[in-house]
PDB file of C-alpha atoms in Angstrom:
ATOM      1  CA  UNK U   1       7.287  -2.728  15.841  1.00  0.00           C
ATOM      2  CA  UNK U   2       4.902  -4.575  13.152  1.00  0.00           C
ATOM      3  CA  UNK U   3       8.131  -6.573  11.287  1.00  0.00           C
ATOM      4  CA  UNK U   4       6.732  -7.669   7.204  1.00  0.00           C
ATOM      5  CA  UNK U   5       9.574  -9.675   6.102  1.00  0.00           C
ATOM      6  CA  UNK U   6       9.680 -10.507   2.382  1.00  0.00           C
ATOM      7  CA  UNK U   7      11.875 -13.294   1.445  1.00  0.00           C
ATOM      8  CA  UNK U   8      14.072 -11.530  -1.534  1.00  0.00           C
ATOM      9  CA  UNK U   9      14.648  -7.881  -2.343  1.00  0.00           C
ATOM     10  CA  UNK U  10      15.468  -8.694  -6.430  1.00  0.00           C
ATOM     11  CA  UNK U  11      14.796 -12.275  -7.840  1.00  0.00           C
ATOM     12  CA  UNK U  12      15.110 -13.146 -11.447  1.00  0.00           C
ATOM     13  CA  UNK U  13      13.633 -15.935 -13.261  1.00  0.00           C
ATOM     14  CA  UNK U  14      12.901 -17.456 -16.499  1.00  0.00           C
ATOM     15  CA  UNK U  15       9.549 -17.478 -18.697  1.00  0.00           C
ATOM     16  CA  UNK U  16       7.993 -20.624 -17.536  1.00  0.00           C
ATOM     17  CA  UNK U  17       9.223 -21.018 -14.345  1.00  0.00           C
ATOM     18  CA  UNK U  18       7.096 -21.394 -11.289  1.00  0.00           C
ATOM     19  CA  UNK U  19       7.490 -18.815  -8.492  1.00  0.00           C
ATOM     20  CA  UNK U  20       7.129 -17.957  -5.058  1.00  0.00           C
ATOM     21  CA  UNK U  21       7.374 -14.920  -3.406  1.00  0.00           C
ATOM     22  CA  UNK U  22       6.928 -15.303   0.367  1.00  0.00           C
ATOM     23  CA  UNK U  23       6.009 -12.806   3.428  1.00  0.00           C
ATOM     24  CA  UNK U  24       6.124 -13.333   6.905  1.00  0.00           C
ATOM     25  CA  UNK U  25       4.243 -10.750   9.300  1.00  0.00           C
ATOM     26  CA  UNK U  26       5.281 -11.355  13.624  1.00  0.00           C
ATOM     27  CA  UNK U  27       1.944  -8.924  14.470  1.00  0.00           C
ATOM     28  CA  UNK U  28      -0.976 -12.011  14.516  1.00  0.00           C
ATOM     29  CA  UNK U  29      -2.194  -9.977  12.014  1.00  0.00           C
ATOM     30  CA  UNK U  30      -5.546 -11.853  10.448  1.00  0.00           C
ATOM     31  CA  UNK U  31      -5.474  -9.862   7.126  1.00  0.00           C
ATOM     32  CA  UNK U  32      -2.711 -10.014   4.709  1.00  0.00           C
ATOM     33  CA  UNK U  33      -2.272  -9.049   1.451  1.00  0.00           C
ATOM     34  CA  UNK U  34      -0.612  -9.279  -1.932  1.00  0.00           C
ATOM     35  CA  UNK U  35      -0.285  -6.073  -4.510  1.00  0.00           C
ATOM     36  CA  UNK U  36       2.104  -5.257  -7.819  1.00  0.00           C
ATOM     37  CA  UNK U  37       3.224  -1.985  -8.587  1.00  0.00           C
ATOM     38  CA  UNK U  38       4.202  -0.652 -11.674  1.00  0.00           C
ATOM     39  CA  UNK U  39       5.062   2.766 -12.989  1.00  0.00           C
ATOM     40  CA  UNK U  40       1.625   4.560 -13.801  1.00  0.00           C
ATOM     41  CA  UNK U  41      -0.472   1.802 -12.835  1.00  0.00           C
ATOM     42  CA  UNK U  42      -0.209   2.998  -8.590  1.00  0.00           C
ATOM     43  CA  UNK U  43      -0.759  -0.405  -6.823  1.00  0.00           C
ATOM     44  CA  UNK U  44      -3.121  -3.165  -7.788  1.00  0.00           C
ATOM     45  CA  UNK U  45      -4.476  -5.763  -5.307  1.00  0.00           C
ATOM     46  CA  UNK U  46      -3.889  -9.667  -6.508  1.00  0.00           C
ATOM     47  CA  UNK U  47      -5.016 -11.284  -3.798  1.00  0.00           C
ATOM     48  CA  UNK U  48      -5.973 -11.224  -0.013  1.00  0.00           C
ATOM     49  CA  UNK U  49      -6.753 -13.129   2.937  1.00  0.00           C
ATOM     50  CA  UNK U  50      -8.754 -12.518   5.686  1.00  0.00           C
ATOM     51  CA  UNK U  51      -7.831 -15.534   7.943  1.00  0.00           C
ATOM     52  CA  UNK U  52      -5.747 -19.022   7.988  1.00  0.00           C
ATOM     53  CA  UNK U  53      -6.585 -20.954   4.424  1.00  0.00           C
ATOM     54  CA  UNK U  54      -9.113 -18.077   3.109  1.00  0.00           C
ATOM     55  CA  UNK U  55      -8.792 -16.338  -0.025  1.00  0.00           C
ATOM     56  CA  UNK U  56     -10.168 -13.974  -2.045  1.00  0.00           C
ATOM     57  CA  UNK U  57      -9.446 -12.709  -6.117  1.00  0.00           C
ATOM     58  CA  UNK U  58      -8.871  -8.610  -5.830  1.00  0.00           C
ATOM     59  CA  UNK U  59      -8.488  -6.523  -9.154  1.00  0.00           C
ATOM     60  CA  UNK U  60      -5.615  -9.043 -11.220  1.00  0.00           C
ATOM     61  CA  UNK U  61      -5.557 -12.620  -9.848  1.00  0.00           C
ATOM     62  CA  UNK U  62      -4.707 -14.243 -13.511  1.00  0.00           C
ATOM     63  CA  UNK U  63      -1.603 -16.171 -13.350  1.00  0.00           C
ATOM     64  CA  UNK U  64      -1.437 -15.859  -9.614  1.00  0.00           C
ATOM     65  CA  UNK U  65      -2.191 -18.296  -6.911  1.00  0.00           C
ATOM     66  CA  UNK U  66      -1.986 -17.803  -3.076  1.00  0.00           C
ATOM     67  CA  UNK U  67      -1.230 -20.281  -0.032  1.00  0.00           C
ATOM     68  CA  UNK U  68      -2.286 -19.125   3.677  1.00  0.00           C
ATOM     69  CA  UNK U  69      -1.344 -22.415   5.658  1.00  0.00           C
ATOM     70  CA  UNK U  70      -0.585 -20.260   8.677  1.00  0.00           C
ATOM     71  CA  UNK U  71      -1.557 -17.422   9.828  1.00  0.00           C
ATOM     72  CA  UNK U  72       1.703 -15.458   9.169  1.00  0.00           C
ATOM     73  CA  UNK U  73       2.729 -16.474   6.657  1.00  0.00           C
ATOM     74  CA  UNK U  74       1.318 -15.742   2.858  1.00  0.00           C
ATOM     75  CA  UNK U  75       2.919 -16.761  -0.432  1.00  0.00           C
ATOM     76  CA  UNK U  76       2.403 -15.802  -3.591  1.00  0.00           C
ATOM     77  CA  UNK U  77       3.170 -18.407  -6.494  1.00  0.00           C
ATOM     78  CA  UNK U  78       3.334 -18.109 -10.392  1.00  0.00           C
ATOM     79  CA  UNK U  79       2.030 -20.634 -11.813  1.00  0.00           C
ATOM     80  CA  UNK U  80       4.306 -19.625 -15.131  1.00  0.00           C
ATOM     81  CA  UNK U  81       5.910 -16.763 -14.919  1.00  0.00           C
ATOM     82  CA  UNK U  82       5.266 -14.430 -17.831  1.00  0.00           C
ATOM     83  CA  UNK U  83       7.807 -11.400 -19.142  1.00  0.00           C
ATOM     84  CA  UNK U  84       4.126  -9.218 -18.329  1.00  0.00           C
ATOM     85  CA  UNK U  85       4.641 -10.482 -15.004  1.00  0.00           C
ATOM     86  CA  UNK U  86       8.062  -8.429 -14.666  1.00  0.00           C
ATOM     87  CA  UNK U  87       7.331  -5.915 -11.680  1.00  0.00           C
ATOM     88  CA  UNK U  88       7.668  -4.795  -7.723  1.00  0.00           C
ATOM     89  CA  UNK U  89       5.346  -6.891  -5.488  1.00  0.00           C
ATOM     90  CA  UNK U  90       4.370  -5.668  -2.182  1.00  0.00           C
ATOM     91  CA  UNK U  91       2.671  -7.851   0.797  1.00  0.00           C
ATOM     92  CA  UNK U  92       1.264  -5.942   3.698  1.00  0.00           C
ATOM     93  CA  UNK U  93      -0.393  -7.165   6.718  1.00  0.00           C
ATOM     94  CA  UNK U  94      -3.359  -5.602   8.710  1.00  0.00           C
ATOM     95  CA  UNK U  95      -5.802  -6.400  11.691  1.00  0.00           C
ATOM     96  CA  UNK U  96      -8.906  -7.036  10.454  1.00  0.00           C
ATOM     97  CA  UNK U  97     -10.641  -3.504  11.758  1.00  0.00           C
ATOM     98  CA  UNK U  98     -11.721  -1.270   9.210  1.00  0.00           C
ATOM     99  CA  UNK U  99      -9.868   1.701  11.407  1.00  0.00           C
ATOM    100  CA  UNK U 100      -6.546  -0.108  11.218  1.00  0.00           C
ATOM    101  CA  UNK U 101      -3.422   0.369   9.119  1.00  0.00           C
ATOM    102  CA  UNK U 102      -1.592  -1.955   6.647  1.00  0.00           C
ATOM    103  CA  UNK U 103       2.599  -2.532   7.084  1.00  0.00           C
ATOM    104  CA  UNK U 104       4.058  -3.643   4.178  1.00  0.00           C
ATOM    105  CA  UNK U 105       7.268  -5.245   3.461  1.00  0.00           C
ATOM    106  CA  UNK U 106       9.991  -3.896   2.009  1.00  0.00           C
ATOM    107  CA  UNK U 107       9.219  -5.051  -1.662  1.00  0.00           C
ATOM    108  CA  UNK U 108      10.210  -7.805  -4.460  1.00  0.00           C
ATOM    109  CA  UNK U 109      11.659  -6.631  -7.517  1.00  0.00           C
ATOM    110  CA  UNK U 110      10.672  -9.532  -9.773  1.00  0.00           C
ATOM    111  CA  UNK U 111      12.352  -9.402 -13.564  1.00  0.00           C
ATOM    112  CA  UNK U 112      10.958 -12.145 -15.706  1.00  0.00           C
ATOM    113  CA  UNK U 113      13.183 -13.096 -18.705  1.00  0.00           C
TER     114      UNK U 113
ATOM    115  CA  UNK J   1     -17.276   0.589  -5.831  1.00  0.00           C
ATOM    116  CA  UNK J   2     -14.810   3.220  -3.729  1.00  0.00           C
ATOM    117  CA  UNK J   3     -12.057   4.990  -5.187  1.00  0.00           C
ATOM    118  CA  UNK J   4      -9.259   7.485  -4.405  1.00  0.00           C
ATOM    119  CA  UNK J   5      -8.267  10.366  -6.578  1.00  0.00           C
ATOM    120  CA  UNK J   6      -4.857  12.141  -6.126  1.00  0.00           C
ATOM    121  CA  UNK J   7      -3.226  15.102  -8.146  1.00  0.00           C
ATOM    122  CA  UNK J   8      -1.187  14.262 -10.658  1.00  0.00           C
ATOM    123  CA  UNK J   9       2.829  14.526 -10.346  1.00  0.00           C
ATOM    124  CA  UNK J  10       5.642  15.000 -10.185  1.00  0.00           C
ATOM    125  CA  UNK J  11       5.853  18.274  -7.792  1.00  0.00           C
ATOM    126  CA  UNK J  12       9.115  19.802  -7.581  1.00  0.00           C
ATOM    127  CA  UNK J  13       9.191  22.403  -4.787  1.00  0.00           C
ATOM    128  CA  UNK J  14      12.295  23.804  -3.562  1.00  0.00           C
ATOM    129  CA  UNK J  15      13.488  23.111   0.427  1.00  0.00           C
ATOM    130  CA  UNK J  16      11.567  25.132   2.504  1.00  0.00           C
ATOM    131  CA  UNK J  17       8.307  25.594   0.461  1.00  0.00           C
ATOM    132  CA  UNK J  18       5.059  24.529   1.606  1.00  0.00           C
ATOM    133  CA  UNK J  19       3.200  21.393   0.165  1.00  0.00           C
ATOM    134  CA  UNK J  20       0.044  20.705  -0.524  1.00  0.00           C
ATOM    135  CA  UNK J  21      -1.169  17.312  -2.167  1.00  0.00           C
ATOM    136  CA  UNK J  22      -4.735  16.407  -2.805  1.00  0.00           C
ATOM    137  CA  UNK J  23      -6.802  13.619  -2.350  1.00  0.00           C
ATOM    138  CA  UNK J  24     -10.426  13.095  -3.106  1.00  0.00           C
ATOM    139  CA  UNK J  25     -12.240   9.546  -2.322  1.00  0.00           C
ATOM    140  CA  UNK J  26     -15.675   8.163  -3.057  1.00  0.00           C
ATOM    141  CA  UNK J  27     -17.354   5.787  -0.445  1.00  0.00           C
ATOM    142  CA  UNK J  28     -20.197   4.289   0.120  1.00  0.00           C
ATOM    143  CA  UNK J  29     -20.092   4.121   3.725  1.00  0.00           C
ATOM    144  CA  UNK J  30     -16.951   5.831   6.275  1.00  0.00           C
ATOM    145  CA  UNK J  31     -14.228   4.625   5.624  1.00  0.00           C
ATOM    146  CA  UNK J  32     -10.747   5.432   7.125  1.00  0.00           C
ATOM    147  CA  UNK J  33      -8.248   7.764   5.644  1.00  0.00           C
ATOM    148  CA  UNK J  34      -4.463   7.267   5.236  1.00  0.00           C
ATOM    149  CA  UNK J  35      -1.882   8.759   3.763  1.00  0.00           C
ATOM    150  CA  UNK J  36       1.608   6.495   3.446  1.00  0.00           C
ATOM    151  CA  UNK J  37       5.033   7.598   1.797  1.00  0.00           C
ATOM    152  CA  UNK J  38       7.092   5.564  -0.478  1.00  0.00           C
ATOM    153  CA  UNK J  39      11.058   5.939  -0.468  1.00  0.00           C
ATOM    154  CA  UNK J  40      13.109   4.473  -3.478  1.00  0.00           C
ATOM    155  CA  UNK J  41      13.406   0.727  -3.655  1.00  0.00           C
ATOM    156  CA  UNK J  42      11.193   0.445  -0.534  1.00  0.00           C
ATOM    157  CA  UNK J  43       7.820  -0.558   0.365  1.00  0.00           C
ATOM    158  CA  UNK J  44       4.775   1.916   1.392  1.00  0.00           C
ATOM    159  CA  UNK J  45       5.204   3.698   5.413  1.00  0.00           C
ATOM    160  CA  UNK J  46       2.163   4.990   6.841  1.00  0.00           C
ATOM    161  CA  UNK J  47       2.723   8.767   7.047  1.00  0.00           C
ATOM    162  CA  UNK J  48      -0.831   9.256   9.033  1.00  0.00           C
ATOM    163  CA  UNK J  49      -4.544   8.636   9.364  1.00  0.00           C
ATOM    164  CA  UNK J  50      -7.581   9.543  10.297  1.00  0.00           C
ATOM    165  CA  UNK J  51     -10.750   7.499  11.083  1.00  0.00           C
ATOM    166  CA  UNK J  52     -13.964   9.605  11.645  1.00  0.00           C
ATOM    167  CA  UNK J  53     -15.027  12.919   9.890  1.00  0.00           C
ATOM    168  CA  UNK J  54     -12.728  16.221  11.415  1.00  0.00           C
ATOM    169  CA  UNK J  55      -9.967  14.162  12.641  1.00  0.00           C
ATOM    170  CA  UNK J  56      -6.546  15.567  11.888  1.00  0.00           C
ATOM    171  CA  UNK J  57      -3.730  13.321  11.538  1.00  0.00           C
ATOM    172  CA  UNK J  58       0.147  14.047  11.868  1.00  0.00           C
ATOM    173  CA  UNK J  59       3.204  12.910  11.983  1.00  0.00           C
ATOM    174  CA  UNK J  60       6.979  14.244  11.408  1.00  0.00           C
ATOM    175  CA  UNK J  61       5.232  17.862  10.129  1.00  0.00           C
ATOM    176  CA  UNK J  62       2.828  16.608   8.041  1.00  0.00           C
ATOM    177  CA  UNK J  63      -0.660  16.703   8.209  1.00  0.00           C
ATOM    178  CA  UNK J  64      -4.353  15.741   7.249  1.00  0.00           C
ATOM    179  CA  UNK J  65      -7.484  16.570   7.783  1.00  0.00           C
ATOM    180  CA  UNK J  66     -10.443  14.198   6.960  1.00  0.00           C
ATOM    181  CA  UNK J  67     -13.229  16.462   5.251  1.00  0.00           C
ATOM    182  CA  UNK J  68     -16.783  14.383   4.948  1.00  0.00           C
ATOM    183  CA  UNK J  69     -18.303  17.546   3.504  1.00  0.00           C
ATOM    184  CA  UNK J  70     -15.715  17.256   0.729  1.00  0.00           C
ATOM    185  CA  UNK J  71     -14.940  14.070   0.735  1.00  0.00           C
ATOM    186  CA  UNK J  72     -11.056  15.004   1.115  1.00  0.00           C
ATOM    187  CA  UNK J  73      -8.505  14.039   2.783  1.00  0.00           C
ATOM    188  CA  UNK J  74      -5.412  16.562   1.766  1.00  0.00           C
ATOM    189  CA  UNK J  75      -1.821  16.042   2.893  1.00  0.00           C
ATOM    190  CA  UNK J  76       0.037  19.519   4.139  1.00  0.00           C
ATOM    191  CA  UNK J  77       3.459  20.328   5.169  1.00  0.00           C
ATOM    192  CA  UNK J  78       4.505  23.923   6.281  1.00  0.00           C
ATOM    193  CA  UNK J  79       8.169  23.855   5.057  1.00  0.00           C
ATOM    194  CA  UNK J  80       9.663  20.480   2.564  1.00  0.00           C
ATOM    195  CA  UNK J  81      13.142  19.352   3.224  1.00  0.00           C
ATOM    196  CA  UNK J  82      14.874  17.360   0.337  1.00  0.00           C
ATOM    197  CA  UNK J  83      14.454  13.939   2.498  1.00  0.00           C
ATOM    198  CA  UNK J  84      10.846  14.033   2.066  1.00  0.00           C
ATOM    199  CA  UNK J  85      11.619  13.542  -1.869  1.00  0.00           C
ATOM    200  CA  UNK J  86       9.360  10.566  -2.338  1.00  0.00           C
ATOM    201  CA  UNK J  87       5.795   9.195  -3.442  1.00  0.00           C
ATOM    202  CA  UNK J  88       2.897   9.699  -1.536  1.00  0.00           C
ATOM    203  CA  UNK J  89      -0.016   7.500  -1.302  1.00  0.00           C
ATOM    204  CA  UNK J  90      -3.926   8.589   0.073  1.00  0.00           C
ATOM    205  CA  UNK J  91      -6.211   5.191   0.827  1.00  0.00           C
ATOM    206  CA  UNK J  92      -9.228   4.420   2.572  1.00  0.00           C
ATOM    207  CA  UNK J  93      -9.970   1.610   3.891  1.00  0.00           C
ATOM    208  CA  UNK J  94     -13.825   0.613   4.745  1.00  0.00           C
ATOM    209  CA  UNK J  95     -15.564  -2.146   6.116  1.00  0.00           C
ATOM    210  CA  UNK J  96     -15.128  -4.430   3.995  1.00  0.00           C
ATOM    211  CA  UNK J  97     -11.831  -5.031   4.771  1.00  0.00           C
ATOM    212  CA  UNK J  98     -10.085  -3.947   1.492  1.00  0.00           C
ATOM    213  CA  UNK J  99      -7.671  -0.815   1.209  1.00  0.00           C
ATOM    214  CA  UNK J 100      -8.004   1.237  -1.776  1.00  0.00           C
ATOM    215  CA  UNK J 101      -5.073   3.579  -2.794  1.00  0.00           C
ATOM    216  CA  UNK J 102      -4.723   6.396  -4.754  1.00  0.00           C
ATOM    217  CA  UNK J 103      -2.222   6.362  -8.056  1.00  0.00           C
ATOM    218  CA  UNK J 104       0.907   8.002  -5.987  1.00  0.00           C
ATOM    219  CA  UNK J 105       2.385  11.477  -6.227  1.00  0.00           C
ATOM    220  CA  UNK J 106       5.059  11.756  -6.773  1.00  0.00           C
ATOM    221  CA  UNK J 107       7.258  14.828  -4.709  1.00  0.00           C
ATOM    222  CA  UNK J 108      11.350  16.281  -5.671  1.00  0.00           C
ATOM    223  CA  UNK J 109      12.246  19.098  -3.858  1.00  0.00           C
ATOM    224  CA  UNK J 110      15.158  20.388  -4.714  1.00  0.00           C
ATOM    225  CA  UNK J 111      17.723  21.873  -2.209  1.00  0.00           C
TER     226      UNK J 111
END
């Protein structure tokens, strides 16, 4: 089975602080991806890669920044974290064909205070 | 751009009932359809997809049917049981790599 790993379930951390959330996919999977869910809002894309040290802005990149140094592994860093920045973040992984699926992780529950 | 529309929740359906939840996209091209389930606390499962115009997908009871003539891609289940209390998710995904997902629906069904 496609494994996403997600390195914390619940991590709290202070206004100003600089964060990383990390995710680790064992498929060779050339697309992964980084979303944030929140109540009403369904799931919005931050950012995405489509291979080893690519990148590419999706709907809400400000205050985010991404680091693909291998192929699977994708973190997701805040630069300062924000109290708006308070939410569940969700990685998921995918071949690169448009009739493939994503696997996500099981979620970070990130509370900014 | 392409987008996917879902009904709004929260349905509430007692065990046993049958379930319908709809899904609408937009797309430029044709894309493939998906339909994933979110437990509490947990990330997004795919539930089933489809990836050409008449396919049906299934899995565990449910299934879909992608519709090009309607552009639809609506999730069924004959008879709900209180573990499939969850959200539900339509997407597409196209060729430009991207998924697009719809807002969630959220289901309760009550024993």
């Amino acid at each position: 089975d496609v494994k996403v790993t997600q390195s914390s379930r619940y991590l709290v951390k202070r206004t100003g602080e600089k964060v990383f959330l990390e995710c680790v996919q064992d498929m060779d999977h050339e697309n992964m991806f980084w979303y944030r869910q929140d109540p009403g809002l369904g799931l919005r894309l931050i950012y995405f890669s489509y291979d080893v040290k690519m990148k590419e802005k999706g709907d809400i990149p400000e205050g985010y920044s991404v680091s693909r140094e291998k192929k699977e592994r994708f973190s997701l860093i805040l630069e300062s974290a924000s109290t708006n920045q308070t939410s569940m973040y969700l990685c998921a992984s995918s071949l690169g064909a448009w009739n493939t699926e994503a696997f996500f992780g099981q979620g970070t529950r990130l509370t900014v205070v | 751009g392409n987008s996917v529309t879902q009904m709004e929740g929260p349905v509430t359906l007692s065990e046993e009932a049958f379930l319908t939840i709809n899904c609408t996209y937009t797309a430029t091209g044709y894309p493939s359809l998906f339909w994933y389930v979110q437990y509490p606390g947990e990330g997004l499962q795919l539930l089933l997809k489809a990836t050409k115009a008449d396919d049906k997908g299934s899995n565990k009871g449910f299934e879909a049917t992608y519709r090009k003539e309607t552009t639809s891609f609506h999730l069924e289940k004959g008879s709900v049981q209180v573990s499939d209390s969850a959200v539900y998710f339509c997407a597409l995904r196209d060729y430009g790599q991207n998924f697009v997902f719809g807002p969630g629906t959220r289901l309760s069904v009550l024993p």
